[in-house]
Amino acid sequence: MAEYTVNPDAVEHARHLIDKKQYVLRSRWNEVSPAADAENGYLERHSWAEYGAWHPGLTVGANDETKARHGFVYGDFRRLHRMGLIACVYRASEWGHKDVELAAHDLLQYLDGR
Protein backbone atom coordinates (compact mmCIF):
# COMPACT_ATOMS: atom_id res chain seq x y z
CA MET A 1 0.00 0.00 0.00
CA ALA A 2 1.19 3.50 -0.79
CA GLU A 3 2.48 5.78 1.94
CA TYR A 4 1.22 9.38 2.08
CA THR A 5 2.39 12.61 3.66
CA VAL A 6 0.35 15.75 4.17
CA ASN A 7 0.41 18.31 1.37
CA PRO A 8 0.69 21.67 3.17
CA ASP A 9 -0.20 23.56 -0.03
CA ALA A 10 -3.53 21.70 -0.20
CA VAL A 11 -4.26 22.44 3.45
CA GLU A 12 -3.55 26.13 2.86
CA HIS A 13 -5.67 26.12 -0.30
CA ALA A 14 -8.59 24.50 1.54
CA ARG A 15 -8.43 27.11 4.31
CA HIS A 16 -8.39 29.85 1.66
CA LEU A 17 -11.47 28.36 -0.03
CA ILE A 18 -13.25 28.15 3.32
CA ASP A 19 -12.33 31.73 4.21
CA LYS A 20 -13.64 32.90 0.82
CA LYS A 21 -16.84 30.83 1.29
CA GLN A 22 -16.06 28.78 -1.81
CA TYR A 23 -17.52 25.55 -0.52
CA VAL A 24 -20.55 23.30 -0.75
CA LEU A 25 -21.97 22.07 2.55
CA ARG A 26 -24.29 19.39 1.19
CA SER A 27 -23.54 17.30 -1.86
CA ARG A 28 -23.46 13.71 -2.99
CA TRP A 29 -19.73 13.22 -3.19
CA ASN A 30 -19.99 10.17 -5.42
CA GLU A 31 -21.81 12.36 -7.98
CA VAL A 32 -19.59 15.46 -7.81
CA SER A 33 -16.11 14.09 -7.11
CA PRO A 34 -13.92 14.61 -10.16
CA ALA A 35 -13.62 11.68 -12.53
CA ALA A 36 -10.48 11.01 -14.59
CA ASP A 37 -11.74 13.08 -17.53
CA ALA A 38 -12.42 16.08 -15.25
CA GLU A 39 -8.93 15.72 -13.78
CA ASN A 40 -7.41 15.59 -17.28
CA GLY A 41 -9.40 18.64 -18.35
CA TYR A 42 -8.25 20.55 -15.29
CA LEU A 43 -4.63 19.63 -15.97
CA GLU A 44 -4.93 20.90 -19.56
CA ARG A 45 -5.71 24.37 -18.20
CA HIS A 46 -3.75 24.42 -14.92
CA SER A 47 -0.35 23.57 -13.52
CA TRP A 48 0.55 20.49 -11.50
CA ALA A 49 0.91 22.74 -8.45
CA GLU A 50 -2.68 23.96 -8.91
CA TYR A 51 -3.87 20.37 -9.34
CA GLY A 52 -1.98 19.29 -6.24
CA ALA A 53 -3.58 22.05 -4.18
CA TRP A 54 -6.82 20.03 -4.27
CA HIS A 55 -5.19 16.93 -2.76
CA PRO A 56 -4.16 16.88 0.91
CA GLY A 57 -2.19 13.67 0.47
CA LEU A 58 1.12 13.25 -1.36
CA THR A 59 2.26 9.76 -2.30
CA VAL A 60 5.75 9.12 -0.97
CA GLY A 61 8.13 8.19 -3.79
CA ALA A 62 5.82 9.09 -6.69
CA ASN A 63 7.01 11.50 -9.38
CA ASP A 64 5.87 15.07 -8.74
CA GLU A 65 4.05 15.72 -12.00
CA THR A 66 1.84 12.64 -12.01
CA LYS A 67 -1.66 11.91 -10.80
CA ALA A 68 -0.20 9.10 -8.73
CA ARG A 69 1.58 11.73 -6.61
CA HIS A 70 -1.68 13.29 -5.41
CA GLY A 71 -4.34 11.67 -3.24
CA PHE A 72 -7.57 12.34 -1.39
CA VAL A 73 -9.19 15.08 -3.50
CA TYR A 74 -11.60 17.28 -1.49
CA GLY A 75 -13.27 19.40 -4.16
CA ASP A 76 -14.56 19.62 -7.70
CA PHE A 77 -11.74 21.97 -8.83
CA ARG A 78 -14.01 24.98 -8.27
CA ARG A 79 -15.19 24.60 -4.69
CA LEU A 80 -14.35 22.57 -1.64
CA HIS A 81 -17.05 20.04 -0.70
CA ARG A 82 -17.73 19.19 2.92
CA MET A 83 -18.49 15.63 1.83
CA GLY A 84 -15.13 15.59 0.04
CA LEU A 85 -13.39 16.36 3.34
CA ILE A 86 -15.42 13.67 5.07
CA ALA A 87 -14.39 11.22 2.34
CA CYS A 88 -10.74 12.21 2.89
CA VAL A 89 -11.03 11.60 6.64
CA TYR A 90 -12.76 8.27 6.13
CA ARG A 91 -10.45 6.93 3.41
CA ALA A 92 -7.26 8.08 5.13
CA SER A 93 -8.45 6.49 8.36
CA GLU A 94 -9.47 3.28 6.60
CA TRP A 95 -6.05 2.98 4.95
CA GLY A 96 -4.05 3.99 8.03
CA HIS A 97 -2.73 7.37 6.83
CA LYS A 98 -3.06 9.12 10.18
CA ASP A 99 -1.39 12.43 9.24
CA VAL A 100 -3.66 12.92 6.22
CA GLU A 101 -6.69 11.85 8.26
CA LEU A 102 -5.92 14.42 10.96
CA ALA A 103 -5.23 17.19 8.44
CA ALA A 104 -8.57 16.55 6.71
CA HIS A 105 -10.31 16.32 10.09
CA ASP A 106 -8.84 19.67 11.14
CA LEU A 107 -10.07 21.21 7.87
CA LEU A 108 -13.53 19.75 8.47
CA GLN A 109 -13.59 21.29 11.95
CA TYR A 110 -12.41 24.60 10.52
CA LEU A 111 -15.22 24.54 7.96
CA ASP A 112 -17.83 23.54 10.52
CA GLY A 113 -16.71 26.39 12.78
CA ARG A 114 -17.54 28.97 10.10
Tab-separated table of C-alpha atoms in Angstrom:
chain	number	residue	atom	x	y	z
A	1	MET	CA	0.000	0.000	0.000
A	2	ALA	CA	1.191	3.504	-0.790
A	3	GLU	CA	2.476	5.782	1.937
A	4	TYR	CA	1.219	9.378	2.083
A	5	THR	CA	2.386	12.610	3.657
A	6	VAL	CA	0.347	15.754	4.166
A	7	ASN	CA	0.407	18.305	1.369
A	8	PRO	CA	0.691	21.671	3.170
A	9	ASP	CA	-0.201	23.560	-0.029
A	10	ALA	CA	-3.528	21.702	-0.202
A	11	VAL	CA	-4.258	22.443	3.453
A	12	GLU	CA	-3.554	26.130	2.862
A	13	HIS	CA	-5.672	26.118	-0.303
A	14	ALA	CA	-8.591	24.498	1.538
A	15	ARG	CA	-8.425	27.106	4.305
A	16	HIS	CA	-8.391	29.846	1.660
A	17	LEU	CA	-11.468	28.362	-0.031
A	18	ILE	CA	-13.250	28.151	3.321
A	19	ASP	CA	-12.329	31.734	4.213
A	20	LYS	CA	-13.642	32.901	0.818
A	21	LYS	CA	-16.841	30.829	1.291
A	22	GLN	CA	-16.058	28.780	-1.807
A	23	TYR	CA	-17.520	25.548	-0.518
A	24	VAL	CA	-20.553	23.304	-0.750
A	25	LEU	CA	-21.969	22.068	2.548
A	26	ARG	CA	-24.294	19.390	1.189
A	27	SER	CA	-23.539	17.304	-1.859
A	28	ARG	CA	-23.458	13.713	-2.991
A	29	TRP	CA	-19.728	13.217	-3.187
A	30	ASN	CA	-19.995	10.172	-5.423
A	31	GLU	CA	-21.814	12.357	-7.976
A	32	VAL	CA	-19.587	15.459	-7.811
A	33	SER	CA	-16.112	14.091	-7.111
A	34	PRO	CA	-13.916	14.613	-10.158
A	35	ALA	CA	-13.620	11.675	-12.530
A	36	ALA	CA	-10.483	11.011	-14.588
A	37	ASP	CA	-11.744	13.082	-17.529
A	38	ALA	CA	-12.418	16.079	-15.251
A	39	GLU	CA	-8.926	15.721	-13.785
A	40	ASN	CA	-7.413	15.591	-17.284
A	41	GLY	CA	-9.403	18.638	-18.347
A	42	TYR	CA	-8.250	20.550	-15.292
A	43	LEU	CA	-4.629	19.629	-15.972
A	44	GLU	CA	-4.933	20.899	-19.563
A	45	ARG	CA	-5.709	24.370	-18.199
A	46	HIS	CA	-3.755	24.417	-14.923
A	47	SER	CA	-0.349	23.570	-13.525
A	48	TRP	CA	0.553	20.489	-11.505
A	49	ALA	CA	0.910	22.742	-8.452
A	50	GLU	CA	-2.675	23.962	-8.907
A	51	TYR	CA	-3.872	20.372	-9.339
A	52	GLY	CA	-1.975	19.295	-6.245
A	53	ALA	CA	-3.579	22.048	-4.176
A	54	TRP	CA	-6.819	20.030	-4.273
A	55	HIS	CA	-5.193	16.930	-2.756
A	56	PRO	CA	-4.155	16.876	0.914
A	57	GLY	CA	-2.186	13.665	0.469
A	58	LEU	CA	1.121	13.253	-1.364
A	59	THR	CA	2.259	9.758	-2.298
A	60	VAL	CA	5.747	9.116	-0.974
A	61	GLY	CA	8.133	8.193	-3.791
A	62	ALA	CA	5.819	9.094	-6.693
A	63	ASN	CA	7.013	11.499	-9.375
A	64	ASP	CA	5.871	15.068	-8.736
A	65	GLU	CA	4.055	15.723	-12.001
A	66	THR	CA	1.838	12.636	-12.009
A	67	LYS	CA	-1.664	11.912	-10.800
A	68	ALA	CA	-0.199	9.101	-8.726
A	69	ARG	CA	1.583	11.730	-6.609
A	70	HIS	CA	-1.684	13.290	-5.413
A	71	GLY	CA	-4.336	11.668	-3.237
A	72	PHE	CA	-7.571	12.344	-1.390
A	73	VAL	CA	-9.194	15.080	-3.497
A	74	TYR	CA	-11.596	17.282	-1.492
A	75	GLY	CA	-13.274	19.401	-4.155
A	76	ASP	CA	-14.560	19.623	-7.696
A	77	PHE	CA	-11.739	21.974	-8.833
A	78	ARG	CA	-14.010	24.976	-8.267
A	79	ARG	CA	-15.188	24.597	-4.692
A	80	LEU	CA	-14.349	22.570	-1.636
A	81	HIS	CA	-17.045	20.043	-0.697
A	82	ARG	CA	-17.733	19.188	2.921
A	83	MET	CA	-18.486	15.630	1.829
A	84	GLY	CA	-15.126	15.587	0.045
A	85	LEU	CA	-13.392	16.361	3.339
A	86	ILE	CA	-15.424	13.667	5.074
A	87	ALA	CA	-14.392	11.221	2.344
A	88	CYS	CA	-10.743	12.210	2.890
A	89	VAL	CA	-11.034	11.603	6.636
A	90	TYR	CA	-12.759	8.274	6.129
A	91	ARG	CA	-10.450	6.928	3.411
A	92	ALA	CA	-7.262	8.083	5.131
A	93	SER	CA	-8.455	6.490	8.365
A	94	GLU	CA	-9.466	3.283	6.605
A	95	TRP	CA	-6.053	2.984	4.946
A	96	GLY	CA	-4.045	3.988	8.035
A	97	HIS	CA	-2.731	7.366	6.831
A	98	LYS	CA	-3.064	9.124	10.179
A	99	ASP	CA	-1.393	12.428	9.241
A	100	VAL	CA	-3.658	12.924	6.219
A	101	GLU	CA	-6.687	11.849	8.265
A	102	LEU	CA	-5.918	14.425	10.961
A	103	ALA	CA	-5.228	17.193	8.439
A	104	ALA	CA	-8.569	16.547	6.710
A	105	HIS	CA	-10.314	16.316	10.085
A	106	ASP	CA	-8.839	19.667	11.137
A	107	LEU	CA	-10.074	21.205	7.869
A	108	LEU	CA	-13.529	19.746	8.471
A	109	GLN	CA	-13.588	21.288	11.951
A	110	TYR	CA	-12.406	24.600	10.521
A	111	LEU	CA	-15.216	24.545	7.962
A	112	ASP	CA	-17.831	23.543	10.520
A	113	GLY	CA	-16.710	26.387	12.778
A	114	ARG	CA	-17.540	28.973	10.100
